[in-house]
Coordinates of C-alpha atoms in Angstrom, one line a residue:
Chain A
M22 CA 176.7 -47.3 110.1
P23 CA 175.5 -47.4 106.4
N24 CA 174.1 -50.5 104.9
R25 CA 176.4 -52.7 103.3
I26 CA 176.5 -53.4 99.3
K27 CA 175.6 -57.1 98.9
D28 CA 176.1 -57.7 95.3
F29 CA 177.3 -56.1 91.9
S30 CA 173.9 -55.3 90.5
K31 CA 174.7 -51.5 90.7
L32 CA 178.5 -51.6 90.0
C33 CA 179.1 -49.7 86.8
L34 CA 182.8 -49.1 85.7
H35 CA 183.9 -46.2 83.6
T36 CA 186.1 -47.3 80.5
I37 CA 188.6 -44.9 81.5
T38 CA 189.2 -46.8 84.9
N39 CA 190.7 -49.4 82.6
K40 CA 192.5 -47.3 80.2
P41 CA 194.7 -49.9 78.6
W42 CA 191.6 -51.5 77.3
N43 CA 189.7 -50.6 74.1
L44 CA 185.8 -50.8 74.3
R45 CA 185.6 -54.3 73.1
Q46 CA 188.1 -55.4 75.9
C47 CA 186.1 -53.5 78.5
V48 CA 182.8 -55.0 77.2
E49 CA 184.0 -58.6 77.2
N50 CA 186.0 -58.6 80.4
Y51 CA 183.6 -56.2 82.5
S52 CA 180.7 -58.7 81.5
A53 CA 182.7 -62.0 82.3
A54 CA 183.5 -60.4 85.7
G55 CA 179.6 -59.8 86.6
I56 CA 179.9 -56.0 86.3
S57 CA 176.3 -54.7 85.7
G58 CA 176.7 -51.2 84.1
I59 CA 179.4 -49.5 81.7
T60 CA 180.1 -46.0 81.2
V61 CA 181.7 -45.3 77.9
W62 CA 184.3 -42.7 77.5
R63 CA 184.5 -40.8 74.2
N64 CA 188.5 -42.0 73.8
V65 CA 187.5 -45.5 73.3
L66 CA 184.9 -44.4 70.4
K67 CA 187.6 -42.7 68.1
D68 CA 187.5 -44.3 65.0
Q69 CA 185.1 -46.9 65.7
N70 CA 181.9 -47.6 63.7
L71 CA 179.1 -46.5 66.5
N72 CA 176.5 -48.7 65.2
E73 CA 178.8 -51.8 65.8
M74 CA 179.7 -50.6 69.1
R75 CA 176.1 -50.2 69.8
R76 CA 175.4 -53.8 69.0
L77 CA 178.3 -54.8 71.0
L78 CA 176.9 -53.1 74.1
D79 CA 173.6 -54.3 73.4
D80 CA 174.8 -57.9 73.1
S81 CA 176.2 -57.6 76.5
P82 CA 174.4 -58.2 79.8
M83 CA 175.3 -54.8 81.1
K84 CA 173.5 -51.7 81.0
T85 CA 175.0 -48.5 79.3
V86 CA 174.9 -45.8 81.8
S87 CA 176.2 -42.9 80.4
V88 CA 178.7 -41.3 78.0
A89 CA 181.6 -39.1 79.3
R90 CA 182.3 -36.5 78.5
G91 CA 180.9 -33.3 77.0
G92 CA 181.3 -29.7 78.3
F93 CA 184.4 -27.6 78.4
F94 CA 182.3 -24.9 77.2
P95 CA 184.1 -21.5 78.3
S96 CA 186.5 -19.8 76.1
A97 CA 187.7 -15.9 75.7
E98 CA 187.2 -16.7 72.1
K99 CA 184.0 -17.2 70.3
K100 CA 185.5 -19.6 67.9
K101 CA 186.4 -22.1 70.5
R102 CA 182.9 -21.7 72.3
Q103 CA 181.3 -22.5 69.0
E104 CA 183.6 -25.6 68.5
A105 CA 182.7 -26.7 72.1
I106 CA 178.9 -26.6 71.1
D107 CA 179.9 -28.6 67.9
D108 CA 181.8 -31.1 70.2
N109 CA 178.9 -31.4 72.4
L110 CA 176.1 -32.0 69.9
S111 CA 178.5 -34.9 68.5
A112 CA 178.8 -36.2 72.0
I113 CA 175.0 -36.0 72.3
H114 CA 174.6 -38.0 69.0
E115 CA 177.4 -40.4 70.2
A116 CA 175.4 -41.1 73.4
S117 CA 172.4 -41.4 71.6
T118 CA 173.7 -43.9 69.0
L119 CA 175.1 -46.1 71.8
G120 CA 171.8 -46.0 73.7
A121 CA 173.3 -44.1 76.8
P122 CA 170.5 -42.0 78.4
I123 CA 173.1 -39.5 80.1
L124 CA 175.9 -37.4 78.7
V125 CA 178.3 -36.3 81.5
L126 CA 179.5 -32.6 81.2
V127 CA 182.6 -31.6 82.5
P128 CA 182.0 -27.8 82.7
G129 CA 185.2 -26.4 81.9
S130 CA 186.9 -23.0 83.1
E131 CA 188.7 -20.3 81.2
S132 CA 191.9 -19.0 83.0
R133 CA 191.7 -15.7 81.3
Q134 CA 188.4 -14.5 82.6
P135 CA 186.5 -14.5 85.9
L136 CA 184.9 -17.8 87.2
E137 CA 181.5 -15.9 87.1
K138 CA 182.2 -15.4 83.1
S139 CA 182.8 -18.8 82.7
R140 CA 180.0 -20.0 84.5
E141 CA 177.8 -17.7 82.4
Q142 CA 179.1 -19.5 79.4
I143 CA 178.6 -22.8 80.8
M144 CA 174.9 -21.9 81.1
E145 CA 174.9 -20.6 77.7
G146 CA 176.3 -23.6 76.3
I147 CA 174.2 -25.9 77.9
L148 CA 171.0 -24.0 76.9
K149 CA 172.3 -24.1 73.2
V150 CA 172.6 -27.8 72.9
L151 CA 169.7 -28.7 75.1
P152 CA 167.3 -28.9 72.4
Q153 CA 169.4 -31.7 70.5
A154 CA 169.7 -33.4 73.9
H155 CA 165.9 -33.3 74.2
D156 CA 165.3 -34.6 70.7
A157 CA 167.9 -37.5 71.4
N158 CA 166.5 -38.4 74.6
V159 CA 169.7 -37.8 76.2
K160 CA 170.1 -36.0 79.7
L161 CA 173.2 -33.7 80.5
A162 CA 174.5 -34.4 83.7
I163 CA 176.4 -31.2 85.1
E164 CA 179.7 -32.5 87.0
P165 CA 180.8 -30.2 89.6
L166 CA 184.7 -30.5 89.7
H167 CA 187.1 -30.2 92.8
P168 CA 188.3 -26.5 93.5
M169 CA 191.7 -27.5 92.2
Y170 CA 190.5 -27.8 88.8
A171 CA 188.8 -24.2 89.0
G172 CA 191.6 -22.7 86.7
D173 CA 191.5 -24.8 83.9
R174 CA 188.7 -27.5 84.1
S175 CA 185.6 -26.4 85.7
A176 CA 184.3 -23.2 87.1
V177 CA 181.4 -25.2 88.7
N178 CA 183.2 -26.3 92.1
T179 CA 180.6 -27.1 94.7
L180 CA 177.3 -29.2 94.3
A181 CA 175.7 -25.8 95.2
Q182 CA 176.7 -24.4 92.4
A183 CA 175.6 -27.4 90.2
N184 CA 172.4 -27.4 91.9
Q185 CA 171.7 -23.7 91.1
M186 CA 172.3 -24.1 87.7
A187 CA 170.4 -27.1 86.9
E188 CA 167.5 -25.7 89.2
Q189 CA 167.9 -22.4 87.0
I190 CA 167.7 -24.4 83.5
N191 CA 164.8 -26.5 85.2
S192 CA 164.8 -29.1 82.5
D193 CA 164.0 -32.8 82.8
F194 CA 167.1 -33.1 80.5
V195 CA 169.4 -31.4 82.6
G196 CA 170.6 -32.7 86.2
V197 CA 174.0 -33.3 88.2
A198 CA 176.6 -35.9 88.5
I199 CA 177.8 -36.4 91.9
D200 CA 181.3 -37.7 92.1
V201 CA 182.8 -38.3 95.8
Y202 CA 186.6 -37.2 94.7
H203 CA 185.5 -33.9 93.7
L204 CA 183.1 -33.1 96.7
W205 CA 183.9 -35.1 99.7
W206 CA 185.6 -32.1 101.6
D207 CA 182.6 -29.8 101.4
S208 CA 181.0 -29.6 104.7
D209 CA 177.7 -28.7 102.8
L210 CA 177.7 -31.9 100.9
H211 CA 174.9 -33.6 102.9
G212 CA 172.6 -30.7 102.5
E213 CA 173.3 -30.3 98.8
I214 CA 172.8 -33.9 98.1
K215 CA 169.3 -33.7 99.8
R216 CA 168.4 -30.5 97.7
C217 CA 169.5 -32.2 94.6
G218 CA 167.3 -35.3 95.2
K219 CA 164.4 -33.2 96.1
N220 CA 164.7 -31.3 93.0
G221 CA 164.8 -34.4 90.9
N222 CA 168.5 -33.5 89.6
I223 CA 170.6 -36.6 90.8
L224 CA 171.7 -38.1 87.5
A225 CA 174.7 -40.0 88.5
F226 CA 177.1 -41.1 91.2
H227 CA 180.8 -41.7 90.7
I228 CA 183.1 -43.3 93.6
C229 CA 186.8 -43.6 93.9
D230 CA 189.0 -42.3 96.6
W231 CA 191.4 -39.6 97.7
N232 CA 194.9 -40.7 98.4
V233 CA 196.9 -39.2 101.1
P234 CA 199.3 -37.8 100.1
T235 CA 198.0 -37.1 96.3
L236 CA 201.0 -36.9 94.0
D237 CA 199.4 -35.7 90.8
F238 CA 196.4 -33.5 89.9
L239 CA 195.0 -35.8 87.4
N240 CA 196.0 -39.2 87.5
D241 CA 196.4 -40.4 91.1
R242 CA 192.9 -41.3 92.3
G243 CA 192.7 -44.1 94.6
L244 CA 190.4 -47.3 94.7
M245 CA 187.7 -47.1 97.4
G246 CA 189.7 -47.8 100.7
D247 CA 193.0 -46.6 99.7
G248 CA 192.2 -43.0 100.9
C249 CA 190.3 -40.8 103.4
I250 CA 186.7 -40.4 101.8
N251 CA 184.1 -42.1 103.4
V252 CA 182.2 -43.5 100.3
P253 CA 179.6 -45.6 102.4
E254 CA 178.5 -42.4 104.2
I255 CA 178.1 -40.5 100.9
R256 CA 176.3 -43.4 99.4
E257 CA 174.0 -43.6 102.1
W258 CA 173.2 -39.6 101.7
M259 CA 172.6 -40.4 97.9
E260 CA 170.2 -43.1 98.6
E261 CA 168.4 -41.3 101.4
A262 CA 167.9 -38.5 98.7
G263 CA 166.1 -41.1 96.4
F264 CA 169.0 -41.9 94.2
N265 CA 168.6 -45.6 93.0
G266 CA 170.8 -45.8 90.1
F267 CA 174.5 -47.2 89.5
N268 CA 177.5 -46.5 91.7
E269 CA 180.1 -45.7 88.9
V270 CA 183.7 -46.3 89.6
E271 CA 185.9 -43.7 87.8
I272 CA 189.5 -44.0 88.6
F273 CA 192.3 -42.1 86.7
S274 CA 195.5 -43.7 88.0
D275 CA 198.8 -44.3 86.6
K276 CA 199.4 -46.9 89.1
Y277 CA 196.3 -49.0 88.6
W278 CA 196.7 -48.5 84.8
A279 CA 199.9 -50.2 85.0
I280 CA 198.9 -53.5 86.4
N281 CA 197.0 -56.4 84.9
Q282 CA 193.8 -55.1 84.3
N283 CA 191.7 -58.3 85.0
E284 CA 193.5 -58.4 88.3
Y285 CA 192.6 -54.9 88.9
I286 CA 188.9 -55.7 88.3
G287 CA 189.1 -58.1 91.1
K288 CA 190.4 -55.5 93.4
I289 CA 187.6 -53.2 92.4
K290 CA 185.2 -55.7 93.1
N291 CA 186.7 -56.3 96.6
A292 CA 186.8 -52.6 97.4
Y293 CA 183.4 -52.1 96.1
L294 CA 181.8 -54.8 98.5
N295 CA 184.1 -53.6 101.5
F296 CA 184.6 -49.7 101.2
S297 CA 181.7 -48.5 98.9
Chain B
M19 CA 189.1 -1.1 88.5
P20 CA 191.0 -1.6 91.9
N21 CA 193.3 1.1 93.1
R22 CA 196.9 0.7 92.3
I23 CA 199.5 0.0 94.5
K24 CA 202.2 2.9 94.5
D25 CA 204.8 2.0 96.5
F26 CA 206.4 -1.1 98.9
S27 CA 205.3 0.3 102.1
K28 CA 202.8 -2.7 102.8
L29 CA 205.1 -5.3 101.1
C30 CA 206.1 -8.2 103.3
L31 CA 207.9 -11.1 102.3
H32 CA 207.7 -14.6 103.8
T33 CA 211.1 -16.0 104.5
I34 CA 210.0 -19.3 102.8
T35 CA 209.5 -17.4 99.6
N36 CA 213.2 -17.1 99.3
K37 CA 213.8 -20.7 100.8
P38 CA 217.5 -20.8 99.8
W39 CA 218.4 -17.9 102.4
N40 CA 218.9 -18.2 105.9
L41 CA 217.3 -15.4 108.1
R42 CA 220.3 -13.4 108.0
Q43 CA 220.3 -13.2 104.2
C44 CA 216.6 -12.5 104.0
V45 CA 216.9 -9.6 106.7
E46 CA 219.8 -8.2 104.7
N47 CA 218.7 -8.6 101.3
Y48 CA 215.0 -7.6 101.9
S49 CA 216.2 -4.4 103.7
A50 CA 218.5 -3.4 100.7
A51 CA 215.5 -4.0 98.4
G52 CA 213.1 -1.7 100.2
I53 CA 210.9 -4.3 101.5
S54 CA 208.7 -2.9 104.6
G55 CA 207.9 -6.3 106.4
I56 CA 209.1 -9.9 107.1
T57 CA 207.1 -13.1 107.9
V58 CA 209.8 -15.2 109.8
W59 CA 209.4 -19.1 108.9
R60 CA 210.2 -21.3 111.9
N61 CA 212.7 -23.1 109.5
V62 CA 215.0 -20.4 109.6
L63 CA 215.1 -20.2 113.2
K64 CA 216.3 -23.8 113.6
D65 CA 219.7 -23.8 115.8
Q66 CA 219.7 -20.1 116.0
N67 CA 219.8 -17.9 119.1
L68 CA 216.3 -16.3 119.3
N69 CA 217.6 -13.2 121.2
E70 CA 220.2 -12.7 118.4
M71 CA 217.6 -12.8 116.1
R72 CA 215.3 -10.6 117.5
R73 CA 218.2 -7.9 117.5
L74 CA 219.0 -8.7 113.9
L75 CA 215.0 -7.9 113.2
D76 CA 214.7 -5.1 115.4
D77 CA 218.0 -3.4 113.6
S78 CA 216.5 -3.8 110.3
P79 CA 214.2 -0.8 108.8
M80 CA 211.5 -3.8 108.4
K81 CA 208.5 -4.8 110.8
T82 CA 208.3 -8.2 111.8
V83 CA 204.9 -9.3 110.7
S84 CA 204.4 -12.7 111.7
V85 CA 205.8 -16.0 112.4
A86 CA 204.8 -19.1 110.4
R87 CA 203.7 -21.5 111.4
G88 CA 201.9 -23.6 114.0
G89 CA 198.9 -25.5 114.0
F90 CA 198.6 -29.0 112.8
F91 CA 196.4 -29.9 115.9
P92 CA 194.4 -33.1 114.6
S93 CA 195.7 -36.4 115.0
A94 CA 193.9 -39.9 115.9
E95 CA 196.7 -40.5 118.5
K96 CA 196.3 -38.5 121.8
K97 CA 200.2 -38.3 122.2
K98 CA 200.7 -36.6 118.9
R99 CA 197.8 -34.1 119.7
Q100 CA 199.7 -33.2 123.0
E101 CA 203.1 -32.8 120.8
A102 CA 201.2 -30.5 118.7
I103 CA 200.1 -28.5 121.6
D104 CA 203.7 -28.3 123.1
D105 CA 204.9 -27.3 119.4
N106 CA 202.3 -24.6 119.4
L107 CA 203.5 -23.3 122.8
S108 CA 207.0 -23.2 121.5
A109 CA 205.9 -21.4 118.2
I110 CA 204.2 -18.7 120.5
H111 CA 207.2 -18.5 122.5
E112 CA 209.5 -17.9 119.4
A113 CA 206.9 -15.1 118.0
S114 CA 207.1 -13.6 121.4
T115 CA 210.6 -13.5 121.6
L116 CA 211.0 -12.2 118.0
G117 CA 208.6 -9.4 118.5
A118 CA 206.0 -10.9 116.1
P119 CA 202.4 -10.0 117.0
I120 CA 200.8 -12.9 115.0
L121 CA 201.5 -16.6 114.7
V122 CA 200.0 -18.2 111.7
L123 CA 198.1 -21.4 112.2
V124 CA 198.0 -24.2 109.4
P125 CA 195.1 -26.1 111.2
G126 CA 196.0 -29.5 110.1
S127 CA 194.0 -32.7 109.4
E128 CA 193.8 -36.5 110.2
S129 CA 193.0 -38.6 107.2
R130 CA 192.0 -41.4 109.6
Q131 CA 189.1 -39.5 110.8
P132 CA 186.0 -37.2 109.6
L133 CA 186.9 -33.6 108.9
E134 CA 184.2 -32.6 111.6
K135 CA 186.3 -34.5 114.2
S136 CA 189.5 -32.8 112.8
R137 CA 187.8 -29.5 113.1
E138 CA 186.7 -30.2 116.8
Q139 CA 190.6 -31.0 117.5
I140 CA 191.6 -27.7 115.9
M141 CA 189.2 -25.8 117.9
E142 CA 190.2 -27.7 121.3
G143 CA 194.1 -27.2 120.4
I144 CA 193.5 -23.4 119.8
L145 CA 191.8 -23.1 123.2
K146 CA 194.3 -24.9 125.0
V147 CA 197.2 -22.6 123.9
L148 CA 195.1 -19.5 124.0
P149 CA 196.0 -18.5 127.5
Q150 CA 199.8 -18.6 126.6
A151 CA 199.2 -16.6 123.4
H152 CA 197.4 -13.9 125.3
D153 CA 200.1 -13.9 128.1
A154 CA 202.8 -13.5 125.3
N155 CA 200.7 -10.9 123.3
V156 CA 200.8 -13.0 120.3
K157 CA 197.6 -13.4 118.2
L158 CA 196.6 -16.6 116.7
A159 CA 195.9 -16.3 112.9
I160 CA 193.5 -19.4 111.5
E161 CA 194.5 -19.8 107.9
P162 CA 191.9 -21.8 106.0
L163 CA 193.6 -23.9 103.5
H164 CA 192.7 -25.1 100.0
P165 CA 190.5 -28.1 99.7
M166 CA 193.1 -30.0 97.7
Y167 CA 194.8 -30.2 101.4
A168 CA 191.7 -31.3 103.2
G169 CA 193.2 -35.0 103.7
D170 CA 196.3 -33.9 105.4
R171 CA 196.9 -30.2 106.0
S172 CA 193.8 -28.8 106.9
A173 CA 190.3 -29.5 107.7
V174 CA 189.6 -25.8 107.5
N175 CA 189.1 -25.0 103.7
T176 CA 186.8 -22.0 103.4
L177 CA 187.0 -18.5 104.8
A178 CA 183.5 -19.5 106.0
Q179 CA 184.7 -22.3 108.5
A180 CA 187.6 -20.0 109.5
N181 CA 185.0 -17.0 110.3
Q182 CA 182.8 -19.5 112.2
M183 CA 185.5 -20.8 114.3
A184 CA 187.0 -17.4 115.2
E185 CA 183.7 -16.1 116.0
Q186 CA 183.1 -19.2 118.2
I187 CA 186.2 -18.6 120.1
N188 CA 185.4 -14.9 120.3
S189 CA 188.9 -14.0 121.5
D190 CA 190.8 -10.7 120.7
F191 CA 194.0 -13.2 120.5
V192 CA 192.1 -15.3 117.5
G193 CA 191.8 -14.2 114.1
V194 CA 192.2 -15.3 110.3
A195 CA 194.7 -15.2 107.5
I196 CA 193.3 -14.8 104.3
D197 CA 195.6 -16.1 101.6
V198 CA 194.4 -15.9 97.8
Y199 CA 196.0 -19.2 96.9
H200 CA 193.6 -21.3 99.0
L201 CA 190.2 -19.1 98.8
W202 CA 190.4 -17.5 95.3
W203 CA 187.9 -20.1 93.9
D204 CA 185.1 -19.5 96.4
S205 CA 182.2 -17.9 95.2
D206 CA 181.5 -16.7 98.8
L207 CA 184.8 -15.2 99.2
H208 CA 183.8 -11.6 98.9
G209 CA 181.1 -12.0 101.4
E210 CA 183.0 -13.9 103.7
I211 CA 185.9 -11.0 103.8
K212 CA 183.2 -8.7 104.7
R213 CA 182.1 -10.7 107.6
C214 CA 185.4 -11.5 108.8
G215 CA 186.3 -7.5 108.6
K216 CA 183.0 -6.8 110.6
N217 CA 183.9 -9.1 113.2
G218 CA 187.5 -7.8 113.7
N219 CA 188.9 -11.3 112.7
I220 CA 191.1 -10.2 109.7
L221 CA 194.6 -10.7 110.9
A222 CA 196.7 -11.3 107.6
F223 CA 196.7 -11.2 103.7
H224 CA 198.9 -13.4 101.8
I225 CA 199.4 -13.2 97.9
C226 CA 200.7 -15.1 95.1
D227 CA 199.1 -16.7 92.2
W228 CA 197.5 -20.1 90.9
N229 CA 199.3 -21.4 87.8
V230 CA 197.5 -22.9 85.0
P231 CA 198.3 -25.8 84.8
T232 CA 199.5 -26.6 88.4
L233 CA 202.2 -29.2 88.3
D234 CA 202.7 -29.9 91.9
F235 CA 200.6 -29.9 95.0
L236 CA 202.8 -28.1 97.2
N237 CA 205.7 -26.1 95.3
D238 CA 204.4 -24.9 92.1
R239 CA 202.7 -21.7 93.4
G240 CA 202.8 -18.5 91.0
L241 CA 204.3 -15.0 91.3
M242 CA 201.4 -12.6 90.9
G243 CA 200.5 -12.1 87.2
D244 CA 201.6 -15.7 86.5
G245 CA 198.3 -17.2 87.0
C246 CA 194.7 -16.8 87.2
I247 CA 193.9 -15.1 90.5
N248 CA 192.6 -11.5 90.4
V249 CA 194.7 -10.4 93.3
P250 CA 194.0 -6.9 92.8
E251 CA 190.1 -7.5 93.3
I252 CA 190.7 -9.4 96.4
R253 CA 192.9 -6.8 97.8
E254 CA 190.3 -4.3 97.3
W255 CA 187.7 -6.3 99.0
M256 CA 190.3 -6.7 101.9
E257 CA 190.7 -3.0 102.1
E258 CA 186.9 -2.3 101.9
A259 CA 186.7 -4.6 104.8
G260 CA 188.9 -2.4 106.8
F261 CA 192.2 -4.1 106.4
N262 CA 195.0 -2.0 106.5
G263 CA 198.0 -4.3 107.1
F264 CA 200.8 -5.8 104.8
N265 CA 200.3 -7.8 101.8
E266 CA 202.4 -10.6 102.2
V267 CA 204.2 -12.6 99.6
E268 CA 204.1 -15.9 100.3
I269 CA 205.3 -18.5 97.5
F270 CA 206.4 -21.9 97.4
S271 CA 208.1 -22.5 94.0
D272 CA 210.8 -24.8 93.1
K273 CA 211.0 -22.8 89.7
Y274 CA 211.6 -19.5 91.7
W275 CA 213.8 -21.1 94.4
A276 CA 216.0 -22.2 91.5
I277 CA 216.9 -18.7 90.3
N278 CA 219.2 -16.0 91.6
Q279 CA 217.1 -14.7 94.8
N280 CA 218.1 -11.2 94.4
E281 CA 216.9 -11.3 90.7
Y282 CA 213.8 -12.9 92.1
I283 CA 213.2 -10.1 94.6
G284 CA 213.4 -7.6 91.5
K285 CA 210.5 -10.0 89.8
I286 CA 208.5 -9.9 93.2
K287 CA 208.8 -6.0 93.5
N288 CA 207.5 -5.7 89.7
A289 CA 204.6 -7.9 90.2
Y290 CA 203.6 -6.3 93.3
L291 CA 203.3 -3.2 91.6
N292 CA 201.6 -4.3 88.7
F293 CA 199.6 -7.5 89.6
S294 CA 198.8 -7.2 93.2

């Protein structure tokens, strides 16, 4: 049996988990609830003064864990690939200004071309923004997404592929974000987590659960304990591989977005202690 | 560029593709449309006289390619595992009675236990019904399903896993069904098709397309050309691996089930020649 989680010192919430809240509401309510870390989604930065948001985060007891999300590099159109580069440079600037050490990358996929071609463009995109990431002291975390997103959101669908990409780039500023939702089904997961740790490429750990049945491709993720993922086992694999960072709760859920968000935080804390 | 398909001599339809039709309607309309093979889903056999259905099939110009589907072996409850065995024995009997040489197995998965445990129960289930399959001269085709079904429909989610299972069982009466919908995203697919062919384990080839975006977990499959799967390339890999059987169109689609089914057959024939 994996070790139990005893406190909230490594509990981080993604602001998208509480989509109804703006960044100020997230910071105030997370802090009051004793949450230790926050990952800021870029939607809550829209039309905000970044320096003011930085002060808000700095004044809270929480650590700013990462910004989500950059990426979406592939396109059959050169103009759109350039737009993606520009957008990633903005995201790096936002992460740096907020004091977030990591930018999470959703790789992207272009349905009009082979997955291999999309993976090449993901590599190209990362290499193009890498100098700015280095200068800004922001690490880029490649997040492999579930194969059900291969057509439109990510041509990187296994940890093996993300590991290979990170190893090929071989930079202190590129690593991998490991999300149980995307990778739990993979019989190579344990071995690939070891490999990721051995190569110093683990940057982040995202948790939630897989509902059975799942009713929506995007917004029907479960809270830990709701579904069939053995989160404690995967967390133990992460720790054995040397990961010592935050356990980040990232849940897109129409169901949970519809309930009282402070009540939801209570459910998350309970699920975190008992099913994570 | 893969070779082009020039005629309908290897075109097989799954009766579920035309869900609004009963078996008699499928046989009559497929025959009239020059379709060469039929895979019979068990829902159209319900409350039918099997010997009468056998005569219907024998009197048609089509070849009966397979029966779909058995499987669904895993359960946390022993009673349900036994019910699955019994149901698979019925399915073998139905295939034999209809003169179908193959029974397609959807492996199944139990969300209350680890995937490894479900895979063990799938192996056990297949081994239990194998003697009857042998006696009935019906081959069992293990069909790996997309990882998005790992929670409830299949703990076998890659061709590598299905290959391993078939090789371990090592029987002339157990092989693999390869469906582009479930496997197109896998960067190991080409190599695993070669392996499957080399070991004499390719039993069936199912085709359709992956819609972008996909709106439903079950019933939003695309017709070849609708989505992002390179069906001709995968078909060529199959042929290079020695496969010489039918190209079976298996499409679950609320959209296509809602249109005139004879008109739909015309669309399928067109898509088959141009995008398969």
